[in-house]
XYZ file of C-alpha atoms in Angstrom:
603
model
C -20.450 2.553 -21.900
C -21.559 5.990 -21.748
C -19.322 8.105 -19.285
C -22.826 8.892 -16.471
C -23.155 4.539 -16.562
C -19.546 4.245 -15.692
C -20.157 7.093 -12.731
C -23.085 5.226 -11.747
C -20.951 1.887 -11.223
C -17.832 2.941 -9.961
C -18.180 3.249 -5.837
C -16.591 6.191 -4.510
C -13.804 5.854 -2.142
C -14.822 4.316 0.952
C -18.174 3.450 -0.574
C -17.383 -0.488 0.240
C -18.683 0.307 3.659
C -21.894 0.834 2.760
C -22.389 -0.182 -0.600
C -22.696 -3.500 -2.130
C -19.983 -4.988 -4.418
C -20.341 -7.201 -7.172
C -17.683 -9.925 -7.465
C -17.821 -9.435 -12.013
C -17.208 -5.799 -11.130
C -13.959 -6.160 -9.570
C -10.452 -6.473 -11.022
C -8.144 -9.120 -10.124
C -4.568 -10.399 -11.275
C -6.158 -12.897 -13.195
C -8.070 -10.229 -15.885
C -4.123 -8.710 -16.797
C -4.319 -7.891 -20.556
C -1.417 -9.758 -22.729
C 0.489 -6.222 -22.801
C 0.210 -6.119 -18.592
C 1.591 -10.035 -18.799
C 4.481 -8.903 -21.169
C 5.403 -6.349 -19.041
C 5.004 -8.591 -15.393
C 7.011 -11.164 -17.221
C 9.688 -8.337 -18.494
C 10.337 -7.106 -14.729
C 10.198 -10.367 -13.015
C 13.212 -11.184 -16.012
C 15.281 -7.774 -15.210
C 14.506 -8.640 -11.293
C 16.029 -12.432 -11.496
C 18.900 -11.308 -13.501
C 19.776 -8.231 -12.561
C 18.850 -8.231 -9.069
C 18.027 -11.707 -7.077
C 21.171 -13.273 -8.388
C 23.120 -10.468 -6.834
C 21.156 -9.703 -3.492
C 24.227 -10.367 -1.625
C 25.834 -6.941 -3.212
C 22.705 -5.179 -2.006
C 23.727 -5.901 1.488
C 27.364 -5.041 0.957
C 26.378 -0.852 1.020
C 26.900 -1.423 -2.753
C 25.173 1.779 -3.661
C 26.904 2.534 -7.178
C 25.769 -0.903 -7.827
C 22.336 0.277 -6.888
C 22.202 3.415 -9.460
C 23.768 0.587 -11.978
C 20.687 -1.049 -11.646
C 18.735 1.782 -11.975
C 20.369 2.845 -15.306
C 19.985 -0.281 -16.753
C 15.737 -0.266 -15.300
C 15.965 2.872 -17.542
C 17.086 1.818 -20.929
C 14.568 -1.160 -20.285
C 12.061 2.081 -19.977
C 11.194 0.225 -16.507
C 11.335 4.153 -14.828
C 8.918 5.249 -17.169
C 5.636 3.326 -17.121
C 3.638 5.931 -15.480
C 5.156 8.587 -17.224
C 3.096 10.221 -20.518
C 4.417 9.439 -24.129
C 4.900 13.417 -24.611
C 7.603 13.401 -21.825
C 9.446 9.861 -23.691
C 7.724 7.576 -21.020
C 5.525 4.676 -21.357
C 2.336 6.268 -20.643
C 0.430 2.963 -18.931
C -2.621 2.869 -17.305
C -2.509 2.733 -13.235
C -3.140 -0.825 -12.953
C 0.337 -1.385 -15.031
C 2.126 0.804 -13.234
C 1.068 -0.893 -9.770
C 2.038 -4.340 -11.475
C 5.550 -3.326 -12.760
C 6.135 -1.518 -9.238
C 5.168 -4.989 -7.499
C 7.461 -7.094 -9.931
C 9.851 -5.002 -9.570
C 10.500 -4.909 -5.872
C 10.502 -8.338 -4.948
C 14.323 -8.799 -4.646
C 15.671 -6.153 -2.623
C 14.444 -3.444 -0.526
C 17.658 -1.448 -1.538
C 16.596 -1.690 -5.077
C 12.718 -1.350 -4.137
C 13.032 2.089 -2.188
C 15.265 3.689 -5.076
C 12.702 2.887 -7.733
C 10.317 4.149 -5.527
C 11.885 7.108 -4.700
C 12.566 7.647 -7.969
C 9.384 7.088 -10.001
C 6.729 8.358 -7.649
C 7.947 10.903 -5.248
C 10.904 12.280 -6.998
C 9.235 12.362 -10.451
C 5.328 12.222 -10.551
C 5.455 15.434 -8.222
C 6.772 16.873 -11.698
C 4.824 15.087 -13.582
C 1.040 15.757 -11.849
C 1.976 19.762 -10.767
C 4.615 20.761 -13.236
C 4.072 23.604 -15.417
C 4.686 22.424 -19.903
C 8.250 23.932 -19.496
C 9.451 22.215 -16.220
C 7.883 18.458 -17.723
C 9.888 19.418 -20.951
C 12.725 20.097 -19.135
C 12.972 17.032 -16.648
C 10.571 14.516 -17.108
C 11.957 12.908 -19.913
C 15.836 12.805 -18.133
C 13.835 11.234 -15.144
C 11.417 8.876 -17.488
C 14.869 7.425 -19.475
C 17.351 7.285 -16.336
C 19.329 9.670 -17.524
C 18.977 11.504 -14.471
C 17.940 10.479 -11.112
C 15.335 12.380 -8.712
C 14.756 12.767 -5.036
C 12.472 13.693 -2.364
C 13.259 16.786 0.423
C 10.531 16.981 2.954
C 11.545 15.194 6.084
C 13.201 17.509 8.690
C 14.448 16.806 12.268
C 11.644 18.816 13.778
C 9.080 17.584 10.820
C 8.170 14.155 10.032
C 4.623 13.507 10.421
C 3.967 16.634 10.771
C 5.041 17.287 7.402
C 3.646 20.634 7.119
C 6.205 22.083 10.353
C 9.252 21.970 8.171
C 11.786 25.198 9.111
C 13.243 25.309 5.932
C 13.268 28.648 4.346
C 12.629 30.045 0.767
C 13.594 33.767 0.425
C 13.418 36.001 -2.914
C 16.361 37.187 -3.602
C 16.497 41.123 -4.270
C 16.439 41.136 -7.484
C 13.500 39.125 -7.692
C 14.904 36.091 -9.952
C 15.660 33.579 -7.192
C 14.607 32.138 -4.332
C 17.339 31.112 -1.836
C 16.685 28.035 0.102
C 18.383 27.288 3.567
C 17.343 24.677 5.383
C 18.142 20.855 6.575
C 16.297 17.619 5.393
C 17.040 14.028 6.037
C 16.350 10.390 5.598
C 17.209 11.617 2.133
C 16.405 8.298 -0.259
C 18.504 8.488 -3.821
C 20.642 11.784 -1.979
C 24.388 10.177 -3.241
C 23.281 10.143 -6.775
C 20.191 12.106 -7.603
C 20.593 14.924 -10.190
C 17.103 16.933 -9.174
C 15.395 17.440 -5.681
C 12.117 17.905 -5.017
C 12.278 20.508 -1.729
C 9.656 21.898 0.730
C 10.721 25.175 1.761
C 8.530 28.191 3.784
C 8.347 31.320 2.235
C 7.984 34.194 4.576
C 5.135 32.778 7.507
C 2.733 31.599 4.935
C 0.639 28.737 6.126
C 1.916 25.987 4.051
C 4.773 24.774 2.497
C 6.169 25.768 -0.767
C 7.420 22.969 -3.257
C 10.614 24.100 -5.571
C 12.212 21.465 -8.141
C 16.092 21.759 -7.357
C 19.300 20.505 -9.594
C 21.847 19.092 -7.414
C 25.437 21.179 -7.731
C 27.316 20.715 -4.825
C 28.640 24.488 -6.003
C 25.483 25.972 -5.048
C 25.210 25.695 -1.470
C 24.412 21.900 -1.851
C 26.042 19.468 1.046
C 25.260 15.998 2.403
C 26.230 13.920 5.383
C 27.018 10.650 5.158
C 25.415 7.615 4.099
C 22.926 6.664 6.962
C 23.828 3.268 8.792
C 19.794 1.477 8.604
C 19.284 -1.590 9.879
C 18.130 -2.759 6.762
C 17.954 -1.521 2.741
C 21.658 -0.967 3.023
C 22.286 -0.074 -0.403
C 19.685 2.558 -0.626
C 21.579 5.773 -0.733
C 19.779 7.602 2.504
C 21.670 10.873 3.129
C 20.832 14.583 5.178
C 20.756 17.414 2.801
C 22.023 20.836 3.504
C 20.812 24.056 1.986
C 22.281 27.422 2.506
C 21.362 30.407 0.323
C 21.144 27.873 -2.449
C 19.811 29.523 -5.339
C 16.474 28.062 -7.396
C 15.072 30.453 -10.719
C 11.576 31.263 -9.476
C 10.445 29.728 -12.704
C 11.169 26.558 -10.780
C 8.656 26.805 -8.199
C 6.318 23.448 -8.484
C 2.712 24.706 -8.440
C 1.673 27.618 -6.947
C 3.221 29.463 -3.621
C 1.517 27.444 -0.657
C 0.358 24.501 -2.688
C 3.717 22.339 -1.196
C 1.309 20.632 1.564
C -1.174 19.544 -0.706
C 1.490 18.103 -3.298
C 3.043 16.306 -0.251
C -0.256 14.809 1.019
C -1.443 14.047 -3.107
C 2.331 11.879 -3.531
C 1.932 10.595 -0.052
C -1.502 8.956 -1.193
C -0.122 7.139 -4.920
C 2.882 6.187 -2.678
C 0.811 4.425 -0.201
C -0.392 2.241 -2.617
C 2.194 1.500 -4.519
C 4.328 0.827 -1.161
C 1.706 -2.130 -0.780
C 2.253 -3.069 -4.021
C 5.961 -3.115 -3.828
C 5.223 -5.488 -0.772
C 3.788 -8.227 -3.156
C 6.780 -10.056 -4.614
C 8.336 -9.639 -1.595
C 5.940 -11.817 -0.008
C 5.377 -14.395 -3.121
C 9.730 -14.498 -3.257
C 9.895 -15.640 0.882
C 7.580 -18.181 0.173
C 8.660 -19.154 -2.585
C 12.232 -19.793 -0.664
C 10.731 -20.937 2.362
C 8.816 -23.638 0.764
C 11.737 -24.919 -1.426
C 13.840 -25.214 2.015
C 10.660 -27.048 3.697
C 10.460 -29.705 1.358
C 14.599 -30.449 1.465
C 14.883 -30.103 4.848
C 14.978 -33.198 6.329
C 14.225 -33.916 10.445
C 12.925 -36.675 11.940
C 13.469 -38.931 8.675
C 10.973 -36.540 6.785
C 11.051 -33.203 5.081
C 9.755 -30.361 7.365
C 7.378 -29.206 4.740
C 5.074 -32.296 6.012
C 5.057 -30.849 9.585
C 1.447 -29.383 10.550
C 3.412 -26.375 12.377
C 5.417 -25.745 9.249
C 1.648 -25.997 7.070
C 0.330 -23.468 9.377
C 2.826 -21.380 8.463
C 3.053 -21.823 4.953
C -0.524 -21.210 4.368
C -1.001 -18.089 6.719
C 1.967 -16.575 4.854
C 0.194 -17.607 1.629
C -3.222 -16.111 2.746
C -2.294 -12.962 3.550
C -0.176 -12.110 0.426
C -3.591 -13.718 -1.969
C -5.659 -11.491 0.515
C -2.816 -8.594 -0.140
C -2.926 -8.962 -4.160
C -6.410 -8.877 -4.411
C -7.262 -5.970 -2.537
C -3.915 -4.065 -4.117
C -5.739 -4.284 -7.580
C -8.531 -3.837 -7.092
C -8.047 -0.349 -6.057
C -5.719 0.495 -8.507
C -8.315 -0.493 -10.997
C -10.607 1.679 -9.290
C -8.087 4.461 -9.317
C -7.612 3.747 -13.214
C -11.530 3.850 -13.759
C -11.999 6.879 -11.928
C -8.815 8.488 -13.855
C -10.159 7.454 -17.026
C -13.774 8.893 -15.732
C -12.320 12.373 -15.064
C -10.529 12.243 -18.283
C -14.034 11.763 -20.434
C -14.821 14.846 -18.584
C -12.830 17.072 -19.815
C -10.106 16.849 -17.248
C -6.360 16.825 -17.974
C -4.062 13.962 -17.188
C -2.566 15.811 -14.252
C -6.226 16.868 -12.533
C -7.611 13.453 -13.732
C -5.012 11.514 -12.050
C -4.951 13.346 -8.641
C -8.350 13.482 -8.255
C -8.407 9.786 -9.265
C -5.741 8.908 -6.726
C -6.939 11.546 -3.745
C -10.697 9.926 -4.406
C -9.287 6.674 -3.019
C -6.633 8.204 -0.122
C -8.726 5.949 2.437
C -7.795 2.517 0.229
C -4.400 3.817 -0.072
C -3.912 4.077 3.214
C -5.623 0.801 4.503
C -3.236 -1.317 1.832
C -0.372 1.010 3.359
C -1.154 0.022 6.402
C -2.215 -4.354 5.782
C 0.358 -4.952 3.210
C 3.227 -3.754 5.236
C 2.545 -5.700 8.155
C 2.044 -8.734 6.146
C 5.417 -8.729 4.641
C 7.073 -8.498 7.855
C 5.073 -11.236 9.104
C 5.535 -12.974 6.402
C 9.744 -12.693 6.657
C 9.524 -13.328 10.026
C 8.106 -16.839 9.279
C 10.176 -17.677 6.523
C 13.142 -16.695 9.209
C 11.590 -19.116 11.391
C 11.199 -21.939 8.563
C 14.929 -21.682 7.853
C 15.196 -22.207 11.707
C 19.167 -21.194 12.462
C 20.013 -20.966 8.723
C 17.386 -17.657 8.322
C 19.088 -16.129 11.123
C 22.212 -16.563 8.632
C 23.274 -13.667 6.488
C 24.362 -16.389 4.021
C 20.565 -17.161 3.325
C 17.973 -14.030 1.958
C 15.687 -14.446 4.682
C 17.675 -12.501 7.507
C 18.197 -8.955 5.002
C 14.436 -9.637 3.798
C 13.389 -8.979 7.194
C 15.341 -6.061 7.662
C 14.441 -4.784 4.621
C 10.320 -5.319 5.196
C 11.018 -3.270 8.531
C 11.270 0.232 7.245
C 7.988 -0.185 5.115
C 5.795 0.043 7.924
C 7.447 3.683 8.331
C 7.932 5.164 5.386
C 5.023 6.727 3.783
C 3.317 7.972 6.746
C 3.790 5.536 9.928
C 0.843 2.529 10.492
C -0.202 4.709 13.055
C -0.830 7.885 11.178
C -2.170 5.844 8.275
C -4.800 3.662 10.731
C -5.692 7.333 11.727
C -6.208 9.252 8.442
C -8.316 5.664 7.061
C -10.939 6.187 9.598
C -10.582 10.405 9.318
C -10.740 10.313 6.019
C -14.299 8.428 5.827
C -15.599 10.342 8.960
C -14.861 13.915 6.910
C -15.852 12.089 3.418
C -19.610 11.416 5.459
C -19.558 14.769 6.659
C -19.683 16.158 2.702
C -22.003 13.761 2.093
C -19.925 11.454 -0.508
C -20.270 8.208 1.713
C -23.733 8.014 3.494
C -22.389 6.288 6.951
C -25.094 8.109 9.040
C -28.292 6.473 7.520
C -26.384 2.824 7.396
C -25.424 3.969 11.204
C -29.061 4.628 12.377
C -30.178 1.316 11.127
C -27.391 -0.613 13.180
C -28.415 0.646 15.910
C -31.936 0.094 15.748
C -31.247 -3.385 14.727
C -29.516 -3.828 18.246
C -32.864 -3.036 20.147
C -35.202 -5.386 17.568
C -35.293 -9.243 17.887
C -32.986 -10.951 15.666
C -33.982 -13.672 12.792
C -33.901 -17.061 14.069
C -34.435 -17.914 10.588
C -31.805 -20.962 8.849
C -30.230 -19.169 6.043
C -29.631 -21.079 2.334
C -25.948 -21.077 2.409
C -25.629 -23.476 -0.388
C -24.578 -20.865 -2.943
C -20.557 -20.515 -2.403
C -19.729 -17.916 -0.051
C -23.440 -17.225 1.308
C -21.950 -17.938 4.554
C -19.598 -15.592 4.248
C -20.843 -13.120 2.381
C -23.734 -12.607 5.287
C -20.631 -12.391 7.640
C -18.954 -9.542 5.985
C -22.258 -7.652 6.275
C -22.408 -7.959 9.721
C -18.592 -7.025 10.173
C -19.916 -3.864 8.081
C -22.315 -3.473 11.288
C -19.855 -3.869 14.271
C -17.427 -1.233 12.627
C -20.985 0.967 11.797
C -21.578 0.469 15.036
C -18.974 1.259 16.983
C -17.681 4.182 14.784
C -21.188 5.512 15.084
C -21.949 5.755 18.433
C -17.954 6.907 18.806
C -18.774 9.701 16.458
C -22.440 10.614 18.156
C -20.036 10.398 21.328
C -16.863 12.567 20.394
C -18.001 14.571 17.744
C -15.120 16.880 16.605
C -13.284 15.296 19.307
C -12.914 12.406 18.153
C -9.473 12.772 16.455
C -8.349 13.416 20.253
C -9.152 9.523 20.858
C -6.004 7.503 18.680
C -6.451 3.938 20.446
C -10.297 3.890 19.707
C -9.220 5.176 16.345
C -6.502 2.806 15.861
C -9.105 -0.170 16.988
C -11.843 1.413 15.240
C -9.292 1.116 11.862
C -8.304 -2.405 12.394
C -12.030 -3.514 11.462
C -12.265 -1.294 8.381
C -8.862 -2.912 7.302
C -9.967 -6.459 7.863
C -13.406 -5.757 5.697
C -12.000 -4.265 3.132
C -9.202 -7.100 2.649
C -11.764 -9.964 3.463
C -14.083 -8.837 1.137
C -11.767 -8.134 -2.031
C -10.354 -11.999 -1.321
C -13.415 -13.693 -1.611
C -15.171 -10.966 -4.535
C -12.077 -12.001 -6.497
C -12.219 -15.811 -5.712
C -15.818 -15.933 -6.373
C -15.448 -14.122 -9.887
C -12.809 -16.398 -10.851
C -14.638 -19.559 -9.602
C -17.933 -18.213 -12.050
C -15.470 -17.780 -14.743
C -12.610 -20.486 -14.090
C -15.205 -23.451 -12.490
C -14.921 -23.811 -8.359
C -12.933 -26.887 -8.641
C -9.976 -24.177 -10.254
C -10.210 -22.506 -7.302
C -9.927 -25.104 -4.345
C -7.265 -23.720 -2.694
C -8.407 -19.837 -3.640
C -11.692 -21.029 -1.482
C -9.403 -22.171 1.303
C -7.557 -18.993 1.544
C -10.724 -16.739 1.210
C -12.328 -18.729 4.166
C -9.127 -18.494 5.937
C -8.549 -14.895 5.699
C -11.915 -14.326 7.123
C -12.047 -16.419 9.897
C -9.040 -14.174 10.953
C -10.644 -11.173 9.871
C -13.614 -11.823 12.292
C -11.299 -12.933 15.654
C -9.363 -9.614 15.119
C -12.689 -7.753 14.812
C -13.979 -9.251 17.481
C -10.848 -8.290 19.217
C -10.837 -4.371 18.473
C -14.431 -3.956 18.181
C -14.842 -5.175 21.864
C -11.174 -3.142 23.191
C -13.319 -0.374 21.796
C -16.701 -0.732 23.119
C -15.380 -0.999 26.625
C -13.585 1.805 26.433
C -15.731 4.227 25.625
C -19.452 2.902 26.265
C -20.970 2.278 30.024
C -23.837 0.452 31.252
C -26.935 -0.332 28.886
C -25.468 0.945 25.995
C -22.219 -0.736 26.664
C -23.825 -4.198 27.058
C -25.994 -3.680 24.207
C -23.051 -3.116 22.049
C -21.464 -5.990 23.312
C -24.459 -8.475 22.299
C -24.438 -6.926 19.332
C -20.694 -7.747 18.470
C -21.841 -11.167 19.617
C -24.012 -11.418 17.519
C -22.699 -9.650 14.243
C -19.361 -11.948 14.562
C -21.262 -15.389 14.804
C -20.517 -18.008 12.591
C -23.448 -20.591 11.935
C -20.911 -22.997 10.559
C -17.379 -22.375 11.743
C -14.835 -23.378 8.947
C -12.767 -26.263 10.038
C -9.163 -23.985 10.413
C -6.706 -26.829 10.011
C -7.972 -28.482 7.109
C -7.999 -25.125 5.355
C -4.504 -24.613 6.698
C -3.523 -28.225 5.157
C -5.325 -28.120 1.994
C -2.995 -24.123 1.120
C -0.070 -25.448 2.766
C -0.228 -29.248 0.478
C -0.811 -27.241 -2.518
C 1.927 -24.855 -2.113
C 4.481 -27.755 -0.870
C 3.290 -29.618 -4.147
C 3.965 -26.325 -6.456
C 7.026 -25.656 -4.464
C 5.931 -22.085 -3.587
C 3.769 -19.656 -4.168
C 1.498 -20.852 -7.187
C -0.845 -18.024 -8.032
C 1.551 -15.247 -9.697
């Protein structure tokens, strides 16, 4: 396929708003190559025997037991997969990395966060804005495991304001070195890293400067002690102290200034690969839950055959199907548009941040859904195990600590609901996603008279399909007239942002659920895909109540009279079933299935 047929197909970022997408042009779990299955099957291996039959250690503050297990992730070449051959990693596509960082992280979030740490922000910074000598130099000692990286750009005073940070960068009078001086914390990988990433100031530029930093304790280098968190205990979390500590200036990352934007660009891949490392997580509690359901016995009967218990079972089940298939999807996009920029003459470094930054609004809406679902999803299989989750003798009382910290890290749900809808509002402004047309045509649909017309829905998913139109129109809608409304202002206005957010989250996860269970029931037959059905149907019925939900907390809030009341009919009437799926037989149906597979059955 010629390189302007692949443009033509690939939606930009955001485009799902407004665009249509076809269910055979989407990538799901189930289209993994043999080499992506190899290496899945090669983590989930390292992860059960390295890892899950040792989580008790993890919650011990084990942390040389941690960077064990990172050593041996490295000689298994597990710290590499995103890294090019040139530098002695792997060099796999984006889809494998996202699939190895999922596998990987389903254990422990001790293990989870120093992997992360490690292979994204400590060394794809590196990686995506080193110069040839600086990649020579460390990325293959970070690639192997031979050395360990780590991430300075939290301060006291600067946390999501990333850009505030006090810490200073001064050139030394002879013109060689730049001394740094300066505090950072919530440190991950600080007790054992060999090589910091740090965001200093120089002088009162603007922005931040990024300088790549060897850890010698002899240099000005201290560290407080290990954190006490209330969960991922054997992540090594420490402050870090700089004073006068001396950097060559041929270790400046980038250019002088450019430490904001390298921030922001690792903030974006980390987003998404935070969801993904919220995957196995999710497939592991269920997988535990469900085994404990069917031996628990009350009432003369195992628990498992309880509808309360079902309900459970299958929302937990929903919303980590609903979680996979919007996770790959947009890594595959991310991949495609890599390999797009590549064909064009770009190098791997501007290819892949341009691929990544092209899809910042995805990142941050899986950011965002993914961590929420995993600490849903704990705190059910805490309440499965009734008294025995609330146990530290069972996994399901550190899993939810652990699942807690993921809705911080990486930008806070907050900030990230934020940037999702400020991202598309500036991306319409430059004219990449065309919301203002789409817009116009919402709201003249609310003053015409609607179709009484009976739709075919025999075709599976017509029903639905229509529906996620219209949910396209309420957030069109309200975003629209909030926009006409605010204008430049409208960044001043975080609850109708935040509620505005929640209904591009829910379309964007609806939708990739029931594009990938429709292209697998084309390819597979419908009667493969029973339960797939159930949980696409599922998911959107809960999609729509929670729409329903912020679109109307939104509409009242900022809309009066005529136009309010308009708005309101035309939630009404964009959230109306015809035929309203029967909610406990879809619950029963997931829930028998996974009680008969004895967990999670799909990956």
């Amino acid at each position: 396929m010629s390189t302007e047929a692949i443009n033509k197909d690939l939606l930009r970022g955001g485009q799902f708003l407004v665009k249509e997408t076809k269910a055979e042009d989407i990538f799901t779990m189930e289209d993994f190559s043999e080499e992506q299955k190899m290496m899945r099957d090669s983590a989930k291996e390292f992860v059960d025997r390295e890892l899950w039959a040792n989580w008790e250690r993890f919650e011990q503050k084990d942390y040389a037991f941690t960077e064990e297990c990172m050593r041996k992730a490295g000689e298994l070449g597990l710290l590499g997969v995103a890294v090019p051959e040139a530098y002695d990693g792997l060099g796999m596509g984006f889809v494998s990395t996202m699939l190895v960082c999922d596998y990987i992280s389903g254990a422990t979030g001790s293990f989870s966060t120093a992997f992360g740490a490690h292979t994204g922000i400590g060394t794809m910074p590196i990686t995506l804005y080193g110069n040839e000598e600086q990649k020579k130099k460390y990325v293959p000692k970070l690639a192997t495991g031979e050395w360990f990286g780590a991430y300075c750009l939290t301060e006291p005073g600067a946390g999501s304001d990333a850009n505030s940070g006090k810490t200073k960068a001064v050139l030394s009078d002879d013109g060689k070195h730049y001394l740094i001086s300066g505090q950072k914390m919530w440190i991950s990988n600080a007790g054992f890293c060999n090589v910091f990433i740090v965001f200093a100031r120089i002088g009162d530029d603007k922005n931040i400067t990024g300088f790549i930093v060897e850890n010698d304790a002899s240099n000005g280098i201290s560290m407080g002690d290990e954190e006490k968190k209330l969960g991922i205990h054997s992540s090594s979390t420490r402050q870090v102290f700089f004073s006068d500590t001396k950097v060559p200036v041929e270790n400046m990352l980038s250019e002088r200034g450019n430490g904001f934007k390298i921030a922001m660009n690792a903030l974006n891949v980390g987003r998404i690969k935070l969801a993904a490392a919220c995957l196995d997580a999710q497939r592991r509690v269920i997988g535990e839950a469900t085994k404990y359901a069917n031996e628990r016995i009350q009432f003369k009967t195992p628990i498992v055959n309880f509808g309360a218990i079902k309900a459970k079972l299958a929302e937990m089940a929903t919303n980590t199907y609903a979680d996979e298939s919007a996770s790959y999807r947009a890594a595959k996009n991310i991949e495609d548009r890599i390999a797009l920029r590549q064909a064009e003459g770009n190098s791997h470094q501007e290819a892949e941040l341009k691929g990544v930054e092209e899809y910042a609004i995805e990142c941050s809406i899986l950011k965002v859904a993914v961590s929420e679902d995993v600490q849903n999803t704990t705190d059910e299989g805490i309440q499965i195990f009734g008294g025995m989750g609330f146990s530290a003798d069972t996994p399901m009382e550190s899993a939810w600590r652990d699942a807690r910290i993921s809705r911080i890290y990486e930008g806070t749900n907050e900030i990230n609901r934020m940037l999702a809808v400020g991202m598309l509002v500036k991306k319409a402004m430059k004219g990449h996603v065309d919301l203002l047309g789409p817009a116009m045509k919402v709201a003249d649909e609310l003053t015409g008279i609607p179709s009484f017309d009976t739709p075919d829905y025999s075709e599976l998913f017509a029903e639905e399909k229509e529906i996620l139109g219209k949910l396209k129109k309420v957030f069109l809608m309200v975003a629209g007239a909030a926009v006409q409304k605010f204008g430049p202002e409208l960044d001043k206005h975080q609850q109708l942002l935040l509620a505005a957010s929640d209904i591009l989250i829910e379309i964007y996860m609806a939708e990739s659920t029931i594009l990938r269970t429709e292209k697998n029931a084309k390819r597979f037959g419908e009667e493969s895909q029973e339960t797939q059905i159930a949980m696409s149907q599922l998911y959107l019925y809960n999609a729509v109540d929670i729409v329903i939900k912020q679109g109307k907390e939104a509409i009242v809030s900022f809309a009066e009279g005529d136009e309010q009341r308009m708005m309101l009919m035309g939630l009404k009437r964009f959230t109306k079933y015809a035929n309203q799926p029967n909610v406990v037989a879809l619950r029963t149906k997931i829930a028998d299935k996974i009680a008969a597979e004895n967990g999670y059955f799909i990956a």
